[in-house]
PDB file of C-alpha atoms in Angstrom:
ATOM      1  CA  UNK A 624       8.442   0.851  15.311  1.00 24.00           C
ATOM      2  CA  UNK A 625       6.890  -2.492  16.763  1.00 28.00           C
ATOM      3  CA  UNK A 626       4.192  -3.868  14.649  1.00 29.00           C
ATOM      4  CA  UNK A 627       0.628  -2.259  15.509  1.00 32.00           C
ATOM      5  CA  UNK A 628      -2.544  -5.025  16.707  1.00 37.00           C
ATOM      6  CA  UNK A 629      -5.582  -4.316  14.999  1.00 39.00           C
ATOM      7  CA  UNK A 630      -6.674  -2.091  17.372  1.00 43.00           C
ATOM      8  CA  UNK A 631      -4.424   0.617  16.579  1.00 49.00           C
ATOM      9  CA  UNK A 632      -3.883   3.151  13.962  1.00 46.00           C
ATOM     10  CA  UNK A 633      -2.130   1.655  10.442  1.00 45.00           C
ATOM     11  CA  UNK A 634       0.704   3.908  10.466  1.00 42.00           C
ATOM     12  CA  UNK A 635       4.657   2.916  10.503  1.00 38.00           C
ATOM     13  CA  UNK A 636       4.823  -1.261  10.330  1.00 41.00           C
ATOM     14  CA  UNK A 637       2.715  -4.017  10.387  1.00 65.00           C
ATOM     15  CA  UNK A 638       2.639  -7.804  10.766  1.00 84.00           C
ATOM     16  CA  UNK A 639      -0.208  -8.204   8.301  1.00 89.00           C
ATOM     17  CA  UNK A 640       2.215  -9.126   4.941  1.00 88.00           C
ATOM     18  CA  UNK A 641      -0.088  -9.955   1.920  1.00 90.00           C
ATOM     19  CA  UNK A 642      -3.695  -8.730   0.848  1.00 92.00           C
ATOM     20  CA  UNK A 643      -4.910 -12.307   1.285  1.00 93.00           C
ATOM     21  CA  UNK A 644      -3.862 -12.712   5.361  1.00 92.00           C
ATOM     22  CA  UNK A 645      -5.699  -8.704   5.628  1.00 93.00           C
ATOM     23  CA  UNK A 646      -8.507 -10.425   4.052  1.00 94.00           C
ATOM     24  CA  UNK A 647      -9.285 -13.130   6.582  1.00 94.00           C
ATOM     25  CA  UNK A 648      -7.922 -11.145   9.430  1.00 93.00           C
ATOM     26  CA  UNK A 649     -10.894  -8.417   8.253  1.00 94.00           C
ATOM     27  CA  UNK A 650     -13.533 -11.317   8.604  1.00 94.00           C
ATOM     28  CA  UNK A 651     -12.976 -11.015  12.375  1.00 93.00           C
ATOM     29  CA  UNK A 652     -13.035  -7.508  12.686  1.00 94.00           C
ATOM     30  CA  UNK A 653     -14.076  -5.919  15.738  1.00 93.00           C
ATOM     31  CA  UNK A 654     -13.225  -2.373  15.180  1.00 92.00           C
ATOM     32  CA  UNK A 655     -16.741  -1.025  15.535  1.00 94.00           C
ATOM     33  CA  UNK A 656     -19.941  -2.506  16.123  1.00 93.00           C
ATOM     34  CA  UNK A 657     -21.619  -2.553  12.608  1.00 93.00           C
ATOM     35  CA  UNK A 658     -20.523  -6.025  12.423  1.00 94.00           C
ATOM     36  CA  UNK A 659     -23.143  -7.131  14.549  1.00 91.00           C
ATOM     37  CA  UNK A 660     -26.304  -6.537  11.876  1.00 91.00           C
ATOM     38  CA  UNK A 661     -24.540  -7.629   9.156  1.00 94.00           C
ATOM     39  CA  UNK A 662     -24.633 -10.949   7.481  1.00 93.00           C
ATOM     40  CA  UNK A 663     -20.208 -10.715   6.808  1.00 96.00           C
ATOM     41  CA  UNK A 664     -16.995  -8.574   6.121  1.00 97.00           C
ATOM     42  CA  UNK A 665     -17.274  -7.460   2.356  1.00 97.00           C
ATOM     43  CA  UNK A 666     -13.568  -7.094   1.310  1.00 98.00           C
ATOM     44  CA  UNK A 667     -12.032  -5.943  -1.826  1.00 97.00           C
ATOM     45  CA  UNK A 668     -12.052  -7.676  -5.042  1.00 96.00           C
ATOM     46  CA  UNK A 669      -9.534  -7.524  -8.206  1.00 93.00           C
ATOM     47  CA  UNK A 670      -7.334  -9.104 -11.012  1.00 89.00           C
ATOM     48  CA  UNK A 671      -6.622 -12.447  -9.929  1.00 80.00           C
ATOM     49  CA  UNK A 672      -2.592 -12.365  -9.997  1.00 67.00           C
ATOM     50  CA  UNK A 673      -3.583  -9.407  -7.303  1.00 78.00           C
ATOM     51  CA  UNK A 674      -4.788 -11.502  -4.427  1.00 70.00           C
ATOM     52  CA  UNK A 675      -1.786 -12.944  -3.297  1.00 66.00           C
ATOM     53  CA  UNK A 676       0.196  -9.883  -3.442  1.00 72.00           C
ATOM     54  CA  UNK A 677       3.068  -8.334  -0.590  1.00 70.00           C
ATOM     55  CA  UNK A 678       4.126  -5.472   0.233  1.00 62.00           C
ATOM     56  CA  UNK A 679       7.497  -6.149  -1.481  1.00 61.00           C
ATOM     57  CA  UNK A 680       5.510  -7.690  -4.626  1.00 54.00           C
ATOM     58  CA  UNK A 681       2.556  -6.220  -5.412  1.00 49.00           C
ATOM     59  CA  UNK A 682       3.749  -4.167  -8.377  1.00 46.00           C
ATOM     60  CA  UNK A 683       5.286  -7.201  -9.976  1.00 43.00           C
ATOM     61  CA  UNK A 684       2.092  -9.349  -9.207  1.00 47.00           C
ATOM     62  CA  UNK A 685       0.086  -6.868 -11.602  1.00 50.00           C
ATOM     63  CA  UNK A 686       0.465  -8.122 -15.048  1.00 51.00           C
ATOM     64  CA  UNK A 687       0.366  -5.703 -18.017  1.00 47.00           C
ATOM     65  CA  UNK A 688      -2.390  -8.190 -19.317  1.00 49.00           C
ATOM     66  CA  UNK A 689      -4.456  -7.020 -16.284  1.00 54.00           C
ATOM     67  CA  UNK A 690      -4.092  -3.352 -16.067  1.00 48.00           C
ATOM     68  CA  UNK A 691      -6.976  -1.439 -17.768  1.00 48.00           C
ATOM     69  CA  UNK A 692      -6.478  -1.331 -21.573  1.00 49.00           C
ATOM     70  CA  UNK A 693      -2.585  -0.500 -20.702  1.00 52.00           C
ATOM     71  CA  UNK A 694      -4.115   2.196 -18.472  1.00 58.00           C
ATOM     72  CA  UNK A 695      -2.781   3.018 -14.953  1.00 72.00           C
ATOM     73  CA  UNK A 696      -3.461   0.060 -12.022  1.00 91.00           C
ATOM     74  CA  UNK A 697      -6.412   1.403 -10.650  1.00 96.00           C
ATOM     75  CA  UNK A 698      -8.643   0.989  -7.629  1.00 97.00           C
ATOM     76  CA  UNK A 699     -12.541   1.963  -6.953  1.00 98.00           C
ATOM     77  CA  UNK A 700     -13.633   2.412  -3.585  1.00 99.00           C
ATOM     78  CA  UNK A 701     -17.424   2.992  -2.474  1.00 98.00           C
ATOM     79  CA  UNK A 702     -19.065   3.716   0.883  1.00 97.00           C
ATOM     80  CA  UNK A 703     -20.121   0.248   2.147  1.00 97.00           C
ATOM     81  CA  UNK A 704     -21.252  -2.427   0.487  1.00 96.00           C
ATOM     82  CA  UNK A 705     -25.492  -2.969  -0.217  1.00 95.00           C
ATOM     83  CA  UNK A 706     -27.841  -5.820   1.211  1.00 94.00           C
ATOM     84  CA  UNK A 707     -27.203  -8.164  -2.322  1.00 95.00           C
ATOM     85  CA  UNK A 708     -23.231  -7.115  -0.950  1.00 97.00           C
ATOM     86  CA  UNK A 709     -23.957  -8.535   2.486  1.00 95.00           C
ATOM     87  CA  UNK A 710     -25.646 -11.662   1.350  1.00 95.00           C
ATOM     88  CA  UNK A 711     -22.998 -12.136  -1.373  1.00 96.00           C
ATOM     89  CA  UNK A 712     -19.802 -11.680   0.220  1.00 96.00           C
ATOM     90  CA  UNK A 713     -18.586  -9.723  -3.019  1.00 97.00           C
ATOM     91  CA  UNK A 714     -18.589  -6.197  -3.508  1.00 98.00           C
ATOM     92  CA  UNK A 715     -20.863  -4.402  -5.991  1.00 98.00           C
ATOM     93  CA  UNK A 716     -23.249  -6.754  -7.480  1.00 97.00           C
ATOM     94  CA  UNK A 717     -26.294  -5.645  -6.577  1.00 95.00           C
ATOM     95  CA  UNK A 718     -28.358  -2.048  -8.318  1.00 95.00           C
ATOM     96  CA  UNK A 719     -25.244   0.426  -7.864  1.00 97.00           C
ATOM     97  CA  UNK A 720     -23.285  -2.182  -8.841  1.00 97.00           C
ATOM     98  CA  UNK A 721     -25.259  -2.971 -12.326  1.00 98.00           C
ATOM     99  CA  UNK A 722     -25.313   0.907 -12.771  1.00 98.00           C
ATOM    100  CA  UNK A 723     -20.892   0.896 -12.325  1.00 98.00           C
ATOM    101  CA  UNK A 724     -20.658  -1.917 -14.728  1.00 98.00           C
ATOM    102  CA  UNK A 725     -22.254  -0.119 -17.031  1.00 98.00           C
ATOM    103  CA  UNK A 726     -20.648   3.638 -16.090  1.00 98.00           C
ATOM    104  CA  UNK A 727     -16.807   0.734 -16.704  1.00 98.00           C
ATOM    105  CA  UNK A 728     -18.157  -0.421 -19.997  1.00 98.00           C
ATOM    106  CA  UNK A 729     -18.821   3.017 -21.204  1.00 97.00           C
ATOM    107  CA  UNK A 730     -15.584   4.812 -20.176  1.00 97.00           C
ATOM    108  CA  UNK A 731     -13.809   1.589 -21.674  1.00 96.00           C
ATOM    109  CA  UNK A 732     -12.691  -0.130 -18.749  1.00 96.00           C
ATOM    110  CA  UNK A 733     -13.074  -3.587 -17.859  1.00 95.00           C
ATOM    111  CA  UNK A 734     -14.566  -4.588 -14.850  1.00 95.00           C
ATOM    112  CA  UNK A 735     -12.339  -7.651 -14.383  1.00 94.00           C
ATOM    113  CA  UNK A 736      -9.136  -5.381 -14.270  1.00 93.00           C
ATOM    114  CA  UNK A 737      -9.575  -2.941 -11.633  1.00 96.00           C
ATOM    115  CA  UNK A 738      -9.824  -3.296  -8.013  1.00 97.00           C
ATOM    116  CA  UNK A 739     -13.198  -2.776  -6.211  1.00 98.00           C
ATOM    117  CA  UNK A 740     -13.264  -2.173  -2.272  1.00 98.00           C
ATOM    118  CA  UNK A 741     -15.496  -0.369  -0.134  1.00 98.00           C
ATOM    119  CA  UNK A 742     -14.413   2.272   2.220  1.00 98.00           C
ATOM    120  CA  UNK A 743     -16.541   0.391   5.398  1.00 97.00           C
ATOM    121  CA  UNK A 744     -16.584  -3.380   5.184  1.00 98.00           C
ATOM    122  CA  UNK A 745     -19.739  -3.888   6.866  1.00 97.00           C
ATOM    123  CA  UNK A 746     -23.625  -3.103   5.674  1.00 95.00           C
ATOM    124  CA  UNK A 747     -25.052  -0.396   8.124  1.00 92.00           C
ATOM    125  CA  UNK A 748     -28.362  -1.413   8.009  1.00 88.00           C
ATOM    126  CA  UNK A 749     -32.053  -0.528   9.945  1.00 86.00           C
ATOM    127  CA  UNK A 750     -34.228  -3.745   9.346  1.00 83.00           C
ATOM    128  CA  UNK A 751     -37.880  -2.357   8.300  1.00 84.00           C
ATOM    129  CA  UNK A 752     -39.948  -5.587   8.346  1.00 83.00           C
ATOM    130  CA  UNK A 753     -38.315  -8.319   6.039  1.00 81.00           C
ATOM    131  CA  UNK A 754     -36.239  -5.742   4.673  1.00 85.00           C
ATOM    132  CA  UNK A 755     -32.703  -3.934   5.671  1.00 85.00           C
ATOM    133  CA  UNK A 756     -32.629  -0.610   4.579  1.00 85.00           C
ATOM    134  CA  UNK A 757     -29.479   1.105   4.288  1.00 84.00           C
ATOM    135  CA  UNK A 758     -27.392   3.952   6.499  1.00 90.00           C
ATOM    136  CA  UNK A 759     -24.809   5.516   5.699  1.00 93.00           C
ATOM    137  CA  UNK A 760     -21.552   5.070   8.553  1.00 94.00           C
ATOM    138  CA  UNK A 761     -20.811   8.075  10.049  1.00 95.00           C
ATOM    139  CA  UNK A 762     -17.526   9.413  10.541  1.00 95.00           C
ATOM    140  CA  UNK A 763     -16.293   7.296  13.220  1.00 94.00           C
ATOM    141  CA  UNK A 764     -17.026   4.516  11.586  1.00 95.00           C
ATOM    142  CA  UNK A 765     -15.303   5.239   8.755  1.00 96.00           C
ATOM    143  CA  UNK A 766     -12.002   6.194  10.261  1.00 94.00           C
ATOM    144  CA  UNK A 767     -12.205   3.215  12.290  1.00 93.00           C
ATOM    145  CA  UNK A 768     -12.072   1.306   8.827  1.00 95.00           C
ATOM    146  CA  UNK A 769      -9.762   2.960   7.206  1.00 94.00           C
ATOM    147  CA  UNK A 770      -7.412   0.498   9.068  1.00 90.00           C
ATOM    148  CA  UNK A 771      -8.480  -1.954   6.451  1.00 95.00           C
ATOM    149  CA  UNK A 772      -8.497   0.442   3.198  1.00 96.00           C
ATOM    150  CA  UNK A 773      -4.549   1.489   4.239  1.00 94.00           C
ATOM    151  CA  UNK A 774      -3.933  -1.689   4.033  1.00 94.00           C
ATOM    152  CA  UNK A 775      -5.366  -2.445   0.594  1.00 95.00           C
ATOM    153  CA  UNK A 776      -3.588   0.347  -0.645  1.00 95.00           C
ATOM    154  CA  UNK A 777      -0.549  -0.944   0.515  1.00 93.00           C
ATOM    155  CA  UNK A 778      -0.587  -4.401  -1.043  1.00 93.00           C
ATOM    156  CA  UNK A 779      -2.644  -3.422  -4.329  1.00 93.00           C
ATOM    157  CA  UNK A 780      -0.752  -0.230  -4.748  1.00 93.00           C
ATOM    158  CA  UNK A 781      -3.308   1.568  -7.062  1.00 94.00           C
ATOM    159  CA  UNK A 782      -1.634   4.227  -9.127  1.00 95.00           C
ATOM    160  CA  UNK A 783      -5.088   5.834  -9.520  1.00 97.00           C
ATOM    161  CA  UNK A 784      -7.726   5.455  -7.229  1.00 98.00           C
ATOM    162  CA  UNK A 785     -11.244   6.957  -7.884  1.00 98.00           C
ATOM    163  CA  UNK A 786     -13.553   7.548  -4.532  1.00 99.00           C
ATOM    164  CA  UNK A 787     -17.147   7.118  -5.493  1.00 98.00           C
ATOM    165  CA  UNK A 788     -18.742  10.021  -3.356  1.00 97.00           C
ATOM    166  CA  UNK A 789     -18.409  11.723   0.130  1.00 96.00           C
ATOM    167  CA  UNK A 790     -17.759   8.887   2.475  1.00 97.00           C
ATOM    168  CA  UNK A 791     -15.475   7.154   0.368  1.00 98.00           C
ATOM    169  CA  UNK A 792     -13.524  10.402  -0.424  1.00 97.00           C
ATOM    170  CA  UNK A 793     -13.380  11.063   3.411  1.00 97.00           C
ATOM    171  CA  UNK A 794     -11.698   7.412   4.193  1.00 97.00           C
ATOM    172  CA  UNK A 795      -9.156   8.237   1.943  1.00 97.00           C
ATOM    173  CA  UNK A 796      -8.696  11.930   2.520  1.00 96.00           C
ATOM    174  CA  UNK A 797      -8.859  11.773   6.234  1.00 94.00           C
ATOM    175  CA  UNK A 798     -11.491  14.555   6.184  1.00 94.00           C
ATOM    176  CA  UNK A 799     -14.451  15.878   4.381  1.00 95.00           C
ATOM    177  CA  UNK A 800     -14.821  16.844   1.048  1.00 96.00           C
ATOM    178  CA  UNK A 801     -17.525  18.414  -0.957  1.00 96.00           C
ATOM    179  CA  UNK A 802     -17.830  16.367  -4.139  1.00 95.00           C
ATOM    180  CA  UNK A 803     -18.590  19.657  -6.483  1.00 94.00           C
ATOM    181  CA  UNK A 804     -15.645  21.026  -5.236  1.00 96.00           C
ATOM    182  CA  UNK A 805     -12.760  18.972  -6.448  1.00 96.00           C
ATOM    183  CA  UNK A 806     -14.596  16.962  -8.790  1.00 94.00           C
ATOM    184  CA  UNK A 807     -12.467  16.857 -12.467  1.00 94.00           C
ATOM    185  CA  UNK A 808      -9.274  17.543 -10.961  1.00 96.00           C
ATOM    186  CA  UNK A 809      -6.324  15.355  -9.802  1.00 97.00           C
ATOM    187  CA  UNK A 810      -5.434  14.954  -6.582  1.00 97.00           C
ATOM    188  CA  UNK A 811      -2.559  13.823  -4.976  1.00 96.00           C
ATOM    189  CA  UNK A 812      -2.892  11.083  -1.668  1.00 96.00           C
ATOM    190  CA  UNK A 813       0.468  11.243  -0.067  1.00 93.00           C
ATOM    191  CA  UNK A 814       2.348   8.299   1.066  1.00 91.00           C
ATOM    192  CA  UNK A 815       1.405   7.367   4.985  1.00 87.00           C
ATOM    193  CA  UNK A 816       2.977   4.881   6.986  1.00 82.00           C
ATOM    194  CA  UNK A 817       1.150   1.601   5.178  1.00 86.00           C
ATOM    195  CA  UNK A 818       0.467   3.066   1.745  1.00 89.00           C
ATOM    196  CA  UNK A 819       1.948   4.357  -1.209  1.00 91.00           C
ATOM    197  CA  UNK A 820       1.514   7.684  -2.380  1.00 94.00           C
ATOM    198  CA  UNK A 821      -1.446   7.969  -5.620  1.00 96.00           C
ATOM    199  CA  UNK A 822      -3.585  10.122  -7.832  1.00 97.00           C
ATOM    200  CA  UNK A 823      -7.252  10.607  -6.761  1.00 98.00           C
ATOM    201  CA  UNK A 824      -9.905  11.556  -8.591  1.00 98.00           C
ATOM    202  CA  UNK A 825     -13.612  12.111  -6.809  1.00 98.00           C
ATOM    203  CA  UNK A 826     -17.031  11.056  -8.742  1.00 98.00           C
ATOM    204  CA  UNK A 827     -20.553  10.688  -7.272  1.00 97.00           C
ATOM    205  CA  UNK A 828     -21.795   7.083  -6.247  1.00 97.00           C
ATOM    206  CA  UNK A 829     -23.577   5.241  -8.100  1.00 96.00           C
ATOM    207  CA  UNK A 830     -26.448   4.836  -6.168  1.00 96.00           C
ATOM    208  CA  UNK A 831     -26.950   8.642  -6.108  1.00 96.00           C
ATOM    209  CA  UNK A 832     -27.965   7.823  -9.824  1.00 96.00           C
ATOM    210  CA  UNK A 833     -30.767   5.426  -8.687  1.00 96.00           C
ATOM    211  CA  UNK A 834     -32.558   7.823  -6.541  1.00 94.00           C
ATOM    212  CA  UNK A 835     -32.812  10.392  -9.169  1.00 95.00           C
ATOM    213  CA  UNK A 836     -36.495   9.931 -10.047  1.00 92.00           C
ATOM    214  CA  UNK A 837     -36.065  12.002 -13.469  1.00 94.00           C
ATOM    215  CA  UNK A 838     -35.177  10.105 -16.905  1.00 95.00           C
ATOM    216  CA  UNK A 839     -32.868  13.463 -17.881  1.00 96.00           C
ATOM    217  CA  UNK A 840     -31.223  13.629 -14.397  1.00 95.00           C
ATOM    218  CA  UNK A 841     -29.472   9.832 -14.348  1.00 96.00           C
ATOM    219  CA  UNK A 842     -28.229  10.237 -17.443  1.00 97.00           C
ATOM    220  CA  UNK A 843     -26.800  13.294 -16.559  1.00 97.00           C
ATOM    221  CA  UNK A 844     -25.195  12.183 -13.489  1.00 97.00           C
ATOM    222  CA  UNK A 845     -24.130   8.883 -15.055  1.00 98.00           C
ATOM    223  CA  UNK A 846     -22.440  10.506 -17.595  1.00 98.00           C
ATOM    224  CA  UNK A 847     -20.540  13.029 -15.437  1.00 97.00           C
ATOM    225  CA  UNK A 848     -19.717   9.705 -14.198  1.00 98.00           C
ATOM    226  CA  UNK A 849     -18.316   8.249 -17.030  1.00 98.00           C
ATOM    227  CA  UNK A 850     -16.231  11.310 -18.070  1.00 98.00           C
ATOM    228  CA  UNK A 851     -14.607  11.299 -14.915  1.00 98.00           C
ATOM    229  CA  UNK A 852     -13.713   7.364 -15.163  1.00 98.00           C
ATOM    230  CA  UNK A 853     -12.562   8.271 -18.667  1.00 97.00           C
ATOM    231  CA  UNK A 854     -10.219  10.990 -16.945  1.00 97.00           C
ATOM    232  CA  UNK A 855      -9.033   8.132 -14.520  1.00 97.00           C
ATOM    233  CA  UNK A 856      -8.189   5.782 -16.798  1.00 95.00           C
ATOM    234  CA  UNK A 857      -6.128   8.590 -19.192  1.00 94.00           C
ATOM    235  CA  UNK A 858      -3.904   9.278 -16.127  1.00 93.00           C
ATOM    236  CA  UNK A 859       0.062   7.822 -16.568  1.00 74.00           C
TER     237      UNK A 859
END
């Protein structure tokens, strides 16, 4: 099958042949329009020996240094990335981000070994005044995107991959699912035409935990959060 452009779907064979060249081709992305508020792409971020890997190579490129505490090679994804996102080019260092470090450190898993993406690479925004408040993509939007997280998949080749809430669980699912529902079990992504086949687990996002206005209730959440990154990281 000939090698799709970016404007079709990632399935079968494609020219783009390392996570780095999907990287800088994703700066220039076109394939919807909430490019147009936001500041730049947000891409995903992981071990260093990661970044330059292939198709062909990206198991090898993993050392066992890097995977989490001789855990499985695993991969976060979110909805979008924030405004401090935008701004930074980097994703999750702004208030969800602060509240995942710490959700990491807790379960025992270090930041610097897993790989963080987003499941839209632009900040849907509505500008209020001086600020930019957030929206979440819609479903469009995040199937038009998906492009991008196939792709990561395919050159990271995450053995476990968590999906922090609905939208994220939807890019990599293909269709909706109710958090509640599947949360504590492990799924199974199939291989498609890009990406391997991986185990999936589903957890809330961490900004749900910032708009809980009660003490009682974040810790809650955060640590159903942390039991489920626990499970993740326990998986073979």
């Amino acid at each position: 099958m000939p090698a799709p452009s970016l404007d079709g779907h990632p399935d079968g064979q494609t020219s783009i042949r390392s996570l780095d060249e999907a990287r800088r081709q994703a700066e220039g992305c076109r394939r919807c329009d909430l490019w147009a508020n936001a500041t730049r792409t947000v891409f995903g971020e992981g071990p260093p020996s990661v970044e330059g890997a292939t198709a062909e190579g990206a198991t090898a490129e993993w050392t066992a240094a890097e995977w989490t505490a001789g855990g499985p090679r695993l991969m976060l994804v979110g909805e979008q990335p924030g405004d401090r996102e935008d701004r930074a080019g980097h994703p999750f260092v702004g208030p969800a981000g602060a509240v995942l470090n710490r959700a990491l450190a807790e379960a025992g898993i270090d930041r610097a070994r897993v790989y963080l993406t987003n499941a839209v690479k632009h900040f849907k925004n509505e500008p209020r005044g001086k600020r930019r408040l957030h929206r979440r993509p819609d479903a469009g939007e995040i199937d038009r995107c998906r492009w991008w997280l196939e792709l990561e998949r395919r050159f990271v080749r995450p053995q476990v991959i968590v999906a922090l809430g609905a939208s994220a669980a939807r890019a990599l699912t293909g269709h909706a699912v109710t958090i509640s529902r599947v949360r504590g079990r492990v799924l199974t992504l199939d291989a498609t035409g890009v990406a391997p086949a991986a185990r999936l687990l589903v957890t809330t996002h961490p900004s749900y935990i910032l708009r809980q206005r009660d003490d009682d209730a974040r810790r809650r959440i955060l640590e159903a959060m942390i039991t489920d990154l626990v499970l993740a990281a326990r998986q073979k």
